[in-house]
Amino acid sequence: MANLAKIHPIIHDAAYDYTLPSWAVVSDARRSHVESVGRLLGNWSRALKLEKNTQARWRAAGILHDALKGVDPNILRREVGNSDVWSDPLLHGPACASRLRKSGVEDERLLQAIAYHTTGHPSFGSLGQALFIADYLEPGRRKIVRKRAEWRRRMPVDWHAVLEEVAASKIMKLLERRLPIPQVTVEFWRCITDGFK
Ligand SMILES: [Fe+2]
Ligand SMILES: [Fe+2]
């Protein structure tokens, strides 16, 4: 739930110490990526003057979202319930959300943001949208560097336009590589173009 009076120790440690839980498997490069995403989310939540616990939850989502990125998809598949809807590269999101839930994290908005950070989700709130954007914009990414810098400059003020451009860019990449567009991404795209009506 949003605005929890007390936040779970895993969320607290991720937000305030950039610490990952003991079960996380991340390379050094991945650690610098998640810290970069956490910093962007921290900056945006502060700029938006969100309350303190909400800022902490945003930073934690950035730090934790790829906590199982280094685990074999066959192992992740056992962690995820309806695993047949997830292709291998997408499994680390729902698997991480599942692990966090088993560890006692009950923050549904944060769990949803992490589970669907690669695909997007039509019922994303601001945290889900922010993580989806930040994961794509963080300065460590090597491709379309100038475009990413421009998007970062426009955040969080020009939020909706950046979200639309980021989602379009991600979908275009899938099309260029002849990869399937997940159904949940199609639904997310429809919501973006409808202005989340
Ligand atoms: Fe990821
Ligand atoms: Fe990521």
GROMACS .gro file of C-alpha atoms and ligand atoms in nm:
model
  199
    1MET     CA    1   0.000   0.000   0.000
    2ALA     CA    2   0.110   0.354  -0.065
    3ASN     CA    3   0.221   0.584   0.215
    4LEU     CA    4   0.291   0.307   0.464
    5ALA     CA    5   0.359   0.453   0.806
    6LYS     CA    6   0.630   0.190   0.856
    7ILE     CA    7   0.827   0.058   0.565
    8HIS     CA    8   0.959  -0.298   0.539
    9PRO     CA    9   1.329  -0.338   0.634
   10ILE     CA   10   1.419  -0.452   0.278
   11ILE     CA   11   1.260  -0.135   0.137
   12HIS     CA   12   1.424   0.080   0.406
   13ASP     CA   13   1.773  -0.065   0.347
   14ALA     CA   14   1.743  -0.034  -0.031
   15ALA     CA   15   1.618   0.325  -0.010
   16TYR     CA   16   1.857   0.459   0.254
   17ASP     CA   17   2.173   0.243   0.215
   18TYR     CA   18   2.133   0.119  -0.143
   19THR     CA   19   2.160  -0.232   0.006
   20LEU     CA   20   2.021  -0.538  -0.170
   21PRO     CA   21   1.864  -0.838   0.008
   22SER     CA   22   2.083  -1.146   0.069
   23TRP     CA   23   1.908  -1.339  -0.211
   24ALA     CA   24   1.992  -1.080  -0.480
   25VAL     CA   25   2.223  -1.185  -0.766
   26VAL     CA   26   2.369  -0.882  -0.944
   27SER     CA   27   2.695  -0.816  -1.126
   28ASP     CA   28   2.899  -0.500  -1.056
   29ALA     CA   29   2.766  -0.347  -1.380
   30ARG     CA   30   2.409  -0.430  -1.278
   31ARG     CA   31   2.468  -0.277  -0.935
   32SER     CA   32   2.576   0.050  -1.090
   33HIS     CA   33   2.267   0.038  -1.318
   34VAL     CA   34   2.024  -0.009  -1.027
   35GLU     CA   35   2.195   0.265  -0.823
   36SER     CA   36   2.164   0.497  -1.121
   37VAL     CA   37   1.793   0.413  -1.158
   38GLY     CA   38   1.745   0.462  -0.781
   39ARG     CA   39   1.911   0.806  -0.799
   40LEU     CA   40   1.690   0.917  -1.089
   41LEU     CA   41   1.378   0.806  -0.901
   42GLY     CA   42   1.506   0.985  -0.590
   43ASN     CA   43   1.558   1.306  -0.788
   44TRP     CA   44   1.216   1.293  -0.953
   45SER     CA   45   1.027   1.208  -0.632
   46ARG     CA   46   1.202   1.496  -0.455
   47ALA     CA   47   1.128   1.737  -0.742
   48LEU     CA   48   0.763   1.631  -0.723
   49LYS     CA   49   0.771   1.699  -0.346
   50LEU     CA   50   0.630   1.354  -0.266
   51GLU     CA   51   0.615   1.265   0.101
   52LYS     CA   52   0.924   1.112   0.263
   53ASN     CA   53   0.811   0.748   0.271
   54THR     CA   54   0.696   0.770  -0.090
   55GLN     CA   55   1.035   0.905  -0.193
   56ALA     CA   56   1.194   0.610  -0.010
   57ARG     CA   57   0.964   0.362  -0.189
   58TRP     CA   58   1.056   0.512  -0.528
   59ARG     CA   59   1.431   0.486  -0.456
   60ALA     CA   60   1.386   0.129  -0.330
   61ALA     CA   61   1.198   0.027  -0.645
   62GLY     CA   62   1.496   0.148  -0.850
   63ILE     CA   63   1.750  -0.036  -0.635
   64LEU     CA   64   1.552  -0.362  -0.617
   65HIS     CA   65   1.400  -0.397  -0.965
   66ASP     CA   66   1.683  -0.607  -1.116
   67ALA     CA   67   1.776  -0.796  -0.796
   68LEU     CA   68   1.730  -1.135  -0.969
   69LYS     CA   69   1.859  -1.032  -1.312
   70GLY     CA   70   2.165  -1.257  -1.271
   71VAL     CA   71   1.967  -1.577  -1.205
   72ASP     CA   72   1.913  -1.851  -1.464
   73PRO     CA   73   1.564  -1.815  -1.623
   74ASN     CA   74   1.491  -2.185  -1.554
   75ILE     CA   75   1.527  -2.115  -1.182
   76LEU     CA   76   1.329  -1.790  -1.207
   77ARG     CA   77   1.049  -1.974  -1.386
   78ARG     CA   78   0.994  -2.186  -1.072
   79GLU     CA   79   0.954  -1.867  -0.868
   80VAL     CA   80   0.685  -1.719  -1.095
   81GLY     CA   81   0.330  -1.859  -1.083
   82ASN     CA   82   0.183  -1.811  -1.434
   83SER     CA   83   0.528  -1.838  -1.589
   84ASP     CA   84   0.412  -1.927  -1.942
   85VAL     CA   85   0.310  -1.565  -2.011
   86TRP     CA   86   0.667  -1.447  -1.943
   87SER     CA   87   0.952  -1.491  -2.190
   88ASP     CA   88   1.298  -1.554  -2.042
   89PRO     CA   89   1.424  -1.191  -2.053
   90LEU     CA   90   1.112  -1.070  -1.867
   91LEU     CA   91   1.112  -1.327  -1.584
   92HIS     CA   92   1.345  -1.140  -1.347
   93GLY     CA   93   1.077  -0.873  -1.278
   94PRO     CA   94   0.791  -1.099  -1.163
   95ALA     CA   95   1.039  -1.331  -0.987
   96CYS     CA   96   1.179  -1.040  -0.786
   97ALA     CA   97   0.828  -0.922  -0.695
   98SER     CA   98   0.743  -1.277  -0.585
   99ARG     CA   99   1.057  -1.300  -0.368
  100LEU     CA  100   0.984  -0.963  -0.210
  101ARG     CA  101   0.627  -1.072  -0.135
  102LYS     CA  102   0.753  -1.394   0.028
  103SER     CA  103   0.992  -1.180   0.233
  104GLY     CA  104   0.692  -0.989   0.372
  105VAL     CA  105   0.679  -0.684   0.145
  106GLU     CA  106   0.309  -0.594   0.098
  107ASP     CA  107   0.346  -0.269  -0.098
  108GLU     CA  108   0.134  -0.367  -0.400
  109ARG     CA  109   0.221  -0.061  -0.609
  110LEU     CA  110   0.593  -0.123  -0.560
  111LEU     CA  111   0.556  -0.497  -0.631
  112GLN     CA  112   0.360  -0.422  -0.950
  113ALA     CA  113   0.617  -0.163  -1.060
  114ILE     CA  114   0.897  -0.420  -1.021
  115ALA     CA  115   0.706  -0.713  -1.176
  116TYR     CA  116   0.621  -0.516  -1.492
  117HIS     CA  117   0.921  -0.281  -1.517
  118THR     CA  118   1.024  -0.421  -1.857
  119THR     CA  119   0.678  -0.449  -2.016
  120GLY     CA  120   0.472  -0.171  -1.859
  121HIS     CA  121   0.120  -0.235  -1.725
  122PRO     CA  122  -0.214  -0.064  -1.804
  123SER     CA  123  -0.291  -0.010  -1.435
  124PHE     CA  124   0.047   0.140  -1.348
  125GLY     CA  125   0.032   0.435  -1.110
  126SER     CA  126   0.302   0.698  -1.094
  127LEU     CA  127   0.562   0.466  -0.936
  128GLY     CA  128   0.520   0.202  -1.208
  129GLN     CA  129   0.546   0.464  -1.481
  130ALA     CA  130   0.846   0.630  -1.315
  131LEU     CA  131   1.040   0.302  -1.284
  132PHE     CA  132   0.954   0.206  -1.644
  133ILE     CA  133   1.096   0.541  -1.761
  134ALA     CA  134   1.398   0.555  -1.527
  135ASP     CA  135   1.510   0.203  -1.617
  136TYR     CA  136   1.530   0.314  -1.982
  137LEU     CA  137   1.680   0.659  -1.925
  138GLU     CA  138   1.954   0.596  -1.674
  139PRO     CA  139   2.283   0.755  -1.786
  140GLY     CA  140   2.484   0.429  -1.785
  141ARG     CA  141   2.304   0.303  -2.096
  142ARG     CA  142   2.529   0.323  -2.400
  143LYS     CA  143   2.283   0.357  -2.690
  144ILE     CA  144   2.083   0.665  -2.805
  145VAL     CA  145   2.285   0.858  -2.547
  146ARG     CA  146   2.181   1.210  -2.656
  147LYS     CA  147   1.813   1.122  -2.676
  148ARG     CA  148   1.828   0.968  -2.330
  149ALA     CA  149   1.999   1.281  -2.193
  150GLU     CA  150   1.725   1.496  -2.348
  151TRP     CA  151   1.453   1.277  -2.194
  152ARG     CA  152   1.625   1.302  -1.853
  153ARG     CA  153   1.635   1.682  -1.884
  154ARG     CA  154   1.259   1.687  -1.949
  155MET     CA  155   1.175   1.471  -1.647
  156PRO     CA  156   0.973   1.491  -1.431
  157VAL     CA  157   0.804   1.805  -1.575
  158ASP     CA  158   0.722   1.667  -1.920
  159TRP     CA  159   0.626   1.330  -1.775
  160HIS     CA  160   0.350   1.210  -2.003
  161ALA     CA  161   0.523   1.302  -2.330
  162VAL     CA  162   0.846   1.133  -2.215
  163LEU     CA  163   0.652   0.822  -2.108
  164GLU     CA  164   0.491   0.803  -2.453
  165GLU     CA  165   0.825   0.849  -2.633
  166VAL     CA  166   1.002   0.593  -2.413
  167ALA     CA  167   0.725   0.334  -2.460
  168ALA     CA  168   0.728   0.397  -2.837
  169SER     CA  169   1.107   0.358  -2.846
  170LYS     CA  170   1.092   0.029  -2.655
  171ILE     CA  171   0.816  -0.108  -2.881
  172MET     CA  172   1.010   0.000  -3.194
  173LYS     CA  173   1.316  -0.188  -3.069
  174LEU     CA  174   1.109  -0.506  -3.034
  175LEU     CA  175   0.966  -0.460  -3.385
  176GLU     CA  176   1.310  -0.398  -3.536
  177ARG     CA  177   1.434  -0.722  -3.381
  178ARG     CA  178   1.119  -0.908  -3.496
  179LEU     CA  179   1.035  -0.991  -3.133
  180PRO     CA  180   0.677  -1.031  -3.010
  181ILE     CA  181   0.510  -0.740  -2.829
  182PRO     CA  182   0.377  -0.870  -2.494
  183GLN     CA  183  -0.001  -0.831  -2.462
  184VAL     CA  184   0.041  -0.629  -2.143
  185THR     CA  185   0.265  -0.384  -2.333
  186VAL     CA  186  -0.001  -0.343  -2.604
  187GLU     CA  187  -0.257  -0.262  -2.331
  188PHE     CA  188  -0.014  -0.023  -2.161
  189TRP     CA  189   0.046   0.155  -2.494
  190ARG     CA  190  -0.330   0.193  -2.548
  191CYS     CA  191  -0.365   0.352  -2.203
  192ILE     CA  192  -0.078   0.592  -2.272
  193THR     CA  193  -0.223   0.708  -2.603
  194ASP     CA  194  -0.568   0.740  -2.441
  195GLY     CA  195  -0.417   0.955  -2.165
  196PHE     CA  196  -0.502   0.690  -1.897
  197LYS     CA  197  -0.874   0.776  -1.923
  198FE      FE  198   1.518  -0.541  -1.569
  199FE      FE  199   1.695  -0.242  -1.509
   0.00000   0.00000   0.00000
